[in-house]
Amino acid sequence: MVGNIKQLESKVITSPEAKDASIQVLVSPNEGWDSHVMRVLEVKQEGYTPKHSHPWPHINYIIEGEGELMIDGEINKVNAGSYAYVPSDTLHQFRNVGKGVFKFICIVPKEGHK
């Protein structure tokens, strides 16, 4: 399986706790990865993802831009090349603190993608 992100649908994150964030699904059970989902999130300047926690972990890799990742109250500066592991049941949030777009890969177990 080979694809191009430019050909994928982008869905706006509609949570009232998010601002200017969208998501694209790259690989999921539909493409043959039965246990996980690989997504790319894009957060526009001054935008953020919802502050939330859930019973599954996730792995992140920053593709572009500058941001902050809050994990359990601790603010971590991240930029292109940074990676992170967010444990299960841990409050977290991504914020774009740069001048352009902030993009990152997020891999979750399939139950973590709705």
Short mmCIF file of N, CA and C in Angstrom, two decimals:
data_model
loop_
_atom_site.label_atom_id
_atom_site.label_comp_id
_atom_site.label_asym_id
_atom_site.label_seq_id
_atom_site.Cartn_x
_atom_site.Cartn_y
_atom_site.Cartn_z
N MET A 1 0.84 -1.18 0.00
CA MET A 1 0.00 0.00 0.00
C MET A 1 0.89 1.24 0.00
N VAL A 2 0.66 2.12 -0.93
CA VAL A 2 1.37 3.39 -1.03
C VAL A 2 0.33 4.46 -1.32
N GLY A 3 0.47 5.60 -0.70
CA GLY A 3 -0.48 6.68 -0.92
C GLY A 3 0.20 8.03 -0.89
N ASN A 4 -0.59 9.08 -1.09
CA ASN A 4 -0.09 10.44 -1.04
C ASN A 4 -1.08 11.27 -0.22
N ILE A 5 -0.57 11.93 0.79
CA ILE A 5 -1.42 12.70 1.71
C ILE A 5 -2.23 13.77 0.99
N LYS A 6 -1.72 14.27 -0.12
CA LYS A 6 -2.43 15.30 -0.88
C LYS A 6 -3.74 14.79 -1.46
N GLN A 7 -3.89 13.48 -1.53
CA GLN A 7 -5.10 12.89 -2.10
C GLN A 7 -6.11 12.46 -1.03
N LEU A 8 -5.81 12.71 0.24
CA LEU A 8 -6.68 12.29 1.33
C LEU A 8 -7.60 13.41 1.80
N GLU A 9 -8.78 13.02 2.22
CA GLU A 9 -9.73 13.98 2.79
C GLU A 9 -9.22 14.48 4.14
N SER A 10 -9.41 15.75 4.38
CA SER A 10 -9.06 16.36 5.66
C SER A 10 -10.36 16.71 6.38
N LYS A 11 -10.49 16.27 7.63
CA LYS A 11 -11.70 16.55 8.41
C LYS A 11 -11.36 17.52 9.53
N VAL A 12 -12.17 18.55 9.64
CA VAL A 12 -12.01 19.52 10.73
C VAL A 12 -12.39 18.85 12.04
N ILE A 13 -11.60 19.08 13.08
CA ILE A 13 -11.93 18.58 14.41
C ILE A 13 -12.99 19.53 14.97
N THR A 14 -14.18 18.99 15.17
CA THR A 14 -15.34 19.84 15.51
C THR A 14 -15.57 20.02 17.00
N SER A 15 -14.73 19.47 17.83
CA SER A 15 -14.89 19.64 19.27
C SER A 15 -14.88 21.13 19.62
N PRO A 16 -15.77 21.57 20.51
CA PRO A 16 -15.74 22.98 20.93
C PRO A 16 -14.46 23.33 21.70
N GLU A 17 -13.72 22.31 22.11
CA GLU A 17 -12.47 22.53 22.85
C GLU A 17 -11.26 22.59 21.93
N ALA A 18 -11.48 22.51 20.62
CA ALA A 18 -10.39 22.60 19.64
C ALA A 18 -10.55 23.89 18.84
N LYS A 19 -9.43 24.36 18.30
CA LYS A 19 -9.46 25.56 17.46
C LYS A 19 -8.56 25.34 16.26
N ASP A 20 -9.11 25.46 15.07
CA ASP A 20 -8.35 25.43 13.81
C ASP A 20 -7.47 24.19 13.68
N ALA A 21 -8.04 23.02 13.95
CA ALA A 21 -7.32 21.76 13.85
C ALA A 21 -8.08 20.81 12.92
N SER A 22 -7.32 20.05 12.14
CA SER A 22 -7.93 19.07 11.23
C SER A 22 -7.11 17.79 11.25
N ILE A 23 -7.70 16.72 10.68
CA ILE A 23 -7.08 15.40 10.75
C ILE A 23 -7.26 14.67 9.42
N GLN A 24 -6.24 13.90 9.05
CA GLN A 24 -6.28 13.02 7.89
C GLN A 24 -5.85 11.63 8.34
N VAL A 25 -6.53 10.60 7.86
CA VAL A 25 -6.17 9.22 8.18
C VAL A 25 -5.31 8.68 7.05
N LEU A 26 -4.09 8.24 7.39
CA LEU A 26 -3.18 7.67 6.39
C LEU A 26 -3.34 6.16 6.29
N VAL A 27 -3.24 5.48 7.43
CA VAL A 27 -3.32 4.02 7.45
C VAL A 27 -4.21 3.61 8.62
N SER A 28 -5.12 2.67 8.35
CA SER A 28 -6.06 2.19 9.37
C SER A 28 -6.40 0.74 9.07
N PRO A 29 -7.31 0.13 9.82
CA PRO A 29 -7.75 -1.22 9.46
C PRO A 29 -8.28 -1.30 8.02
N ASN A 30 -8.82 -0.21 7.50
CA ASN A 30 -9.30 -0.20 6.11
C ASN A 30 -8.18 -0.46 5.11
N GLU A 31 -6.96 -0.07 5.47
CA GLU A 31 -5.81 -0.26 4.59
C GLU A 31 -4.99 -1.49 4.98
N GLY A 32 -5.42 -2.21 6.02
CA GLY A 32 -4.74 -3.44 6.40
C GLY A 32 -4.00 -3.43 7.72
N TRP A 33 -3.90 -2.27 8.39
CA TRP A 33 -3.25 -2.26 9.71
C TRP A 33 -4.36 -2.49 10.72
N ASP A 34 -4.54 -3.74 11.10
CA ASP A 34 -5.70 -4.15 11.88
C ASP A 34 -5.78 -3.56 13.28
N SER A 35 -4.64 -3.24 13.87
CA SER A 35 -4.64 -2.86 15.29
C SER A 35 -4.48 -1.37 15.57
N HIS A 36 -4.04 -0.57 14.59
CA HIS A 36 -3.73 0.84 14.84
C HIS A 36 -4.22 1.74 13.71
N VAL A 37 -4.19 3.03 13.98
CA VAL A 37 -4.52 4.04 12.99
C VAL A 37 -3.42 5.10 13.02
N MET A 38 -2.90 5.42 11.83
CA MET A 38 -1.90 6.48 11.69
C MET A 38 -2.58 7.68 11.05
N ARG A 39 -2.54 8.81 11.79
CA ARG A 39 -3.19 10.03 11.31
C ARG A 39 -2.17 11.16 11.24
N VAL A 40 -2.50 12.19 10.47
CA VAL A 40 -1.75 13.44 10.48
C VAL A 40 -2.71 14.53 10.92
N LEU A 41 -2.31 15.26 11.94
CA LEU A 41 -3.09 16.40 12.40
C LEU A 41 -2.40 17.68 11.97
N GLU A 42 -3.20 18.63 11.56
CA GLU A 42 -2.69 19.95 11.17
C GLU A 42 -3.39 20.98 12.04
N VAL A 43 -2.59 21.84 12.65
CA VAL A 43 -3.12 22.88 13.53
C VAL A 43 -2.64 24.22 12.98
N LYS A 44 -3.60 25.08 12.67
CA LYS A 44 -3.25 26.39 12.12
C LYS A 44 -2.67 27.29 13.21
N GLN A 45 -2.08 28.40 12.78
CA GLN A 45 -1.47 29.34 13.71
C GLN A 45 -2.45 29.73 14.82
N GLU A 46 -1.98 29.65 16.05
CA GLU A 46 -2.74 29.94 17.27
C GLU A 46 -3.84 28.92 17.56
N GLY A 47 -3.87 27.81 16.83
CA GLY A 47 -4.86 26.77 17.06
C GLY A 47 -4.39 25.75 18.07
N TYR A 48 -5.29 24.82 18.41
CA TYR A 48 -4.97 23.78 19.38
C TYR A 48 -5.94 22.61 19.26
N THR A 49 -5.50 21.47 19.76
CA THR A 49 -6.36 20.29 19.85
C THR A 49 -7.08 20.34 21.19
N PRO A 50 -8.12 19.52 21.36
CA PRO A 50 -8.81 19.51 22.66
C PRO A 50 -7.87 19.04 23.78
N LYS A 51 -8.05 19.59 24.95
CA LYS A 51 -7.35 19.10 26.14
C LYS A 51 -8.17 17.91 26.63
N HIS A 52 -7.56 16.71 26.63
CA HIS A 52 -8.33 15.51 26.93
C HIS A 52 -7.42 14.37 27.39
N SER A 53 -8.04 13.30 27.85
CA SER A 53 -7.33 12.06 28.17
C SER A 53 -8.22 10.91 27.71
N HIS A 54 -7.63 9.73 27.58
CA HIS A 54 -8.37 8.55 27.13
C HIS A 54 -7.60 7.30 27.56
N PRO A 55 -8.24 6.14 27.53
CA PRO A 55 -7.62 4.91 28.05
C PRO A 55 -6.66 4.21 27.09
N TRP A 56 -6.08 4.93 26.16
CA TRP A 56 -5.07 4.34 25.27
C TRP A 56 -3.93 5.34 25.11
N PRO A 57 -2.73 4.83 24.85
CA PRO A 57 -1.57 5.69 24.61
C PRO A 57 -1.55 6.14 23.15
N HIS A 58 -0.70 7.10 22.85
CA HIS A 58 -0.40 7.37 21.45
C HIS A 58 1.02 7.85 21.27
N ILE A 59 1.48 7.71 20.03
CA ILE A 59 2.84 8.06 19.64
C ILE A 59 2.73 9.20 18.64
N ASN A 60 3.59 10.21 18.79
CA ASN A 60 3.55 11.37 17.91
C ASN A 60 4.92 11.67 17.32
N TYR A 61 4.92 12.18 16.10
CA TYR A 61 6.14 12.65 15.44
C TYR A 61 5.79 13.97 14.77
N ILE A 62 6.56 15.02 15.10
CA ILE A 62 6.28 16.35 14.56
C ILE A 62 6.91 16.47 13.17
N ILE A 63 6.06 16.80 12.19
CA ILE A 63 6.49 16.92 10.80
C ILE A 63 6.92 18.34 10.46
N GLU A 64 6.16 19.31 10.97
CA GLU A 64 6.36 20.70 10.53
C GLU A 64 5.89 21.66 11.61
N GLY A 65 6.60 22.77 11.74
CA GLY A 65 6.16 23.85 12.61
C GLY A 65 6.68 23.76 14.03
N GLU A 66 6.14 24.65 14.85
CA GLU A 66 6.53 24.74 16.26
C GLU A 66 5.27 24.66 17.11
N GLY A 67 5.38 23.89 18.18
CA GLY A 67 4.22 23.75 19.04
C GLY A 67 4.59 23.48 20.48
N GLU A 68 3.57 23.30 21.26
CA GLU A 68 3.70 22.87 22.65
C GLU A 68 2.83 21.64 22.83
N LEU A 69 3.37 20.68 23.54
CA LEU A 69 2.61 19.50 23.92
C LEU A 69 2.53 19.49 25.44
N MET A 70 1.32 19.65 25.95
CA MET A 70 1.10 19.57 27.39
C MET A 70 0.78 18.11 27.71
N ILE A 71 1.58 17.53 28.59
CA ILE A 71 1.35 16.16 29.06
C ILE A 71 1.24 16.22 30.58
N ASP A 72 0.06 15.93 31.09
CA ASP A 72 -0.17 15.90 32.54
C ASP A 72 0.28 17.19 33.22
N GLY A 73 -0.03 18.32 32.59
CA GLY A 73 0.28 19.63 33.17
C GLY A 73 1.64 20.18 32.81
N GLU A 74 2.53 19.38 32.28
CA GLU A 74 3.88 19.83 31.91
C GLU A 74 3.90 20.26 30.45
N ILE A 75 4.37 21.49 30.19
CA ILE A 75 4.44 22.02 28.83
C ILE A 75 5.80 21.66 28.23
N ASN A 76 5.76 21.03 27.06
CA ASN A 76 6.97 20.62 26.35
C ASN A 76 7.01 21.32 25.00
N LYS A 77 8.10 22.00 24.69
CA LYS A 77 8.28 22.62 23.38
C LYS A 77 8.60 21.51 22.38
N VAL A 78 7.95 21.53 21.22
CA VAL A 78 8.20 20.55 20.17
C VAL A 78 8.29 21.27 18.83
N ASN A 79 9.07 20.67 17.91
CA ASN A 79 9.18 21.21 16.56
C ASN A 79 9.51 20.06 15.61
N ALA A 80 9.65 20.37 14.33
CA ALA A 80 9.91 19.33 13.34
C ALA A 80 11.06 18.44 13.79
N GLY A 81 10.82 17.14 13.81
CA GLY A 81 11.82 16.18 14.27
C GLY A 81 11.58 15.68 15.68
N SER A 82 10.79 16.40 16.47
CA SER A 82 10.48 15.96 17.83
C SER A 82 9.53 14.76 17.77
N TYR A 83 9.59 13.94 18.80
CA TYR A 83 8.64 12.83 18.92
C TYR A 83 8.20 12.72 20.37
N ALA A 84 7.06 12.07 20.59
CA ALA A 84 6.53 11.97 21.95
C ALA A 84 5.71 10.71 22.11
N TYR A 85 5.70 10.20 23.32
CA TYR A 85 4.82 9.11 23.73
C TYR A 85 3.90 9.68 24.80
N VAL A 86 2.60 9.61 24.57
CA VAL A 86 1.62 10.08 25.55
C VAL A 86 0.98 8.84 26.18
N PRO A 87 1.22 8.60 27.48
CA PRO A 87 0.67 7.41 28.14
C PRO A 87 -0.86 7.43 28.23
N SER A 88 -1.42 6.27 28.43
CA SER A 88 -2.87 6.13 28.65
C SER A 88 -3.31 6.98 29.83
N ASP A 89 -4.54 7.46 29.78
CA ASP A 89 -5.17 8.18 30.89
C ASP A 89 -4.39 9.40 31.35
N THR A 90 -3.70 10.06 30.42
CA THR A 90 -2.91 11.24 30.74
C THR A 90 -3.49 12.45 30.01
N LEU A 91 -3.78 13.51 30.75
CA LEU A 91 -4.29 14.73 30.15
C LEU A 91 -3.24 15.30 29.21
N HIS A 92 -3.66 15.67 27.98
CA HIS A 92 -2.70 16.19 27.01
C HIS A 92 -3.39 17.13 26.02
N GLN A 93 -2.56 17.96 25.36
CA GLN A 93 -3.05 18.90 24.36
C GLN A 93 -1.87 19.41 23.53
N PHE A 94 -2.11 19.58 22.23
CA PHE A 94 -1.14 20.20 21.33
C PHE A 94 -1.59 21.62 21.02
N ARG A 95 -0.62 22.55 20.97
CA ARG A 95 -0.89 23.94 20.60
C ARG A 95 0.13 24.39 19.56
N ASN A 96 -0.34 25.14 18.59
CA ASN A 96 0.57 25.75 17.62
C ASN A 96 1.04 27.07 18.21
N VAL A 97 2.35 27.21 18.42
CA VAL A 97 2.90 28.45 18.95
C VAL A 97 3.83 29.12 17.95
N GLY A 98 3.86 28.59 16.73
CA GLY A 98 4.72 29.15 15.69
C GLY A 98 3.99 30.11 14.78
N LYS A 99 4.66 30.51 13.72
CA LYS A 99 4.11 31.48 12.77
C LYS A 99 3.39 30.81 11.61
N GLY A 100 3.59 29.54 11.39
CA GLY A 100 2.95 28.84 10.28
C GLY A 100 2.13 27.67 10.78
N VAL A 101 1.94 26.70 9.90
CA VAL A 101 1.17 25.51 10.24
C VAL A 101 2.00 24.58 11.13
N PHE A 102 1.33 23.82 11.97
CA PHE A 102 1.95 22.83 12.86
C PHE A 102 1.34 21.49 12.50
N LYS A 103 2.18 20.52 12.08
CA LYS A 103 1.69 19.21 11.64
C LYS A 103 2.41 18.11 12.39
N PHE A 104 1.64 17.08 12.74
CA PHE A 104 2.27 15.94 13.41
C PHE A 104 1.53 14.65 13.10
N ILE A 105 2.30 13.57 13.15
CA ILE A 105 1.75 12.23 13.01
C ILE A 105 1.28 11.79 14.39
N CYS A 106 0.14 11.12 14.43
CA CYS A 106 -0.39 10.57 15.68
C CYS A 106 -0.83 9.13 15.40
N ILE A 107 -0.24 8.19 16.10
CA ILE A 107 -0.59 6.78 15.95
C ILE A 107 -1.28 6.32 17.23
N VAL A 108 -2.48 5.75 17.05
CA VAL A 108 -3.27 5.27 18.18
C VAL A 108 -3.78 3.86 17.88
N PRO A 109 -4.11 3.09 18.93
CA PRO A 109 -4.82 1.83 18.70
C PRO A 109 -6.14 2.13 18.00
N LYS A 110 -6.68 1.17 17.28
CA LYS A 110 -7.89 1.44 16.49
C LYS A 110 -9.04 1.96 17.34
N GLU A 111 -9.13 1.54 18.61
CA GLU A 111 -10.21 2.05 19.45
C GLU A 111 -10.04 3.54 19.76
N GLY A 112 -8.85 4.08 19.51
CA GLY A 112 -8.59 5.50 19.75
C GLY A 112 -8.97 6.41 18.61
N HIS A 113 -9.42 5.83 17.50
CA HIS A 113 -9.82 6.67 16.36
C HIS A 113 -11.32 6.52 16.14
N LYS A 114 -12.02 7.63 16.23
CA LYS A 114 -13.48 7.60 16.08
C LYS A 114 -13.89 8.20 14.77
#
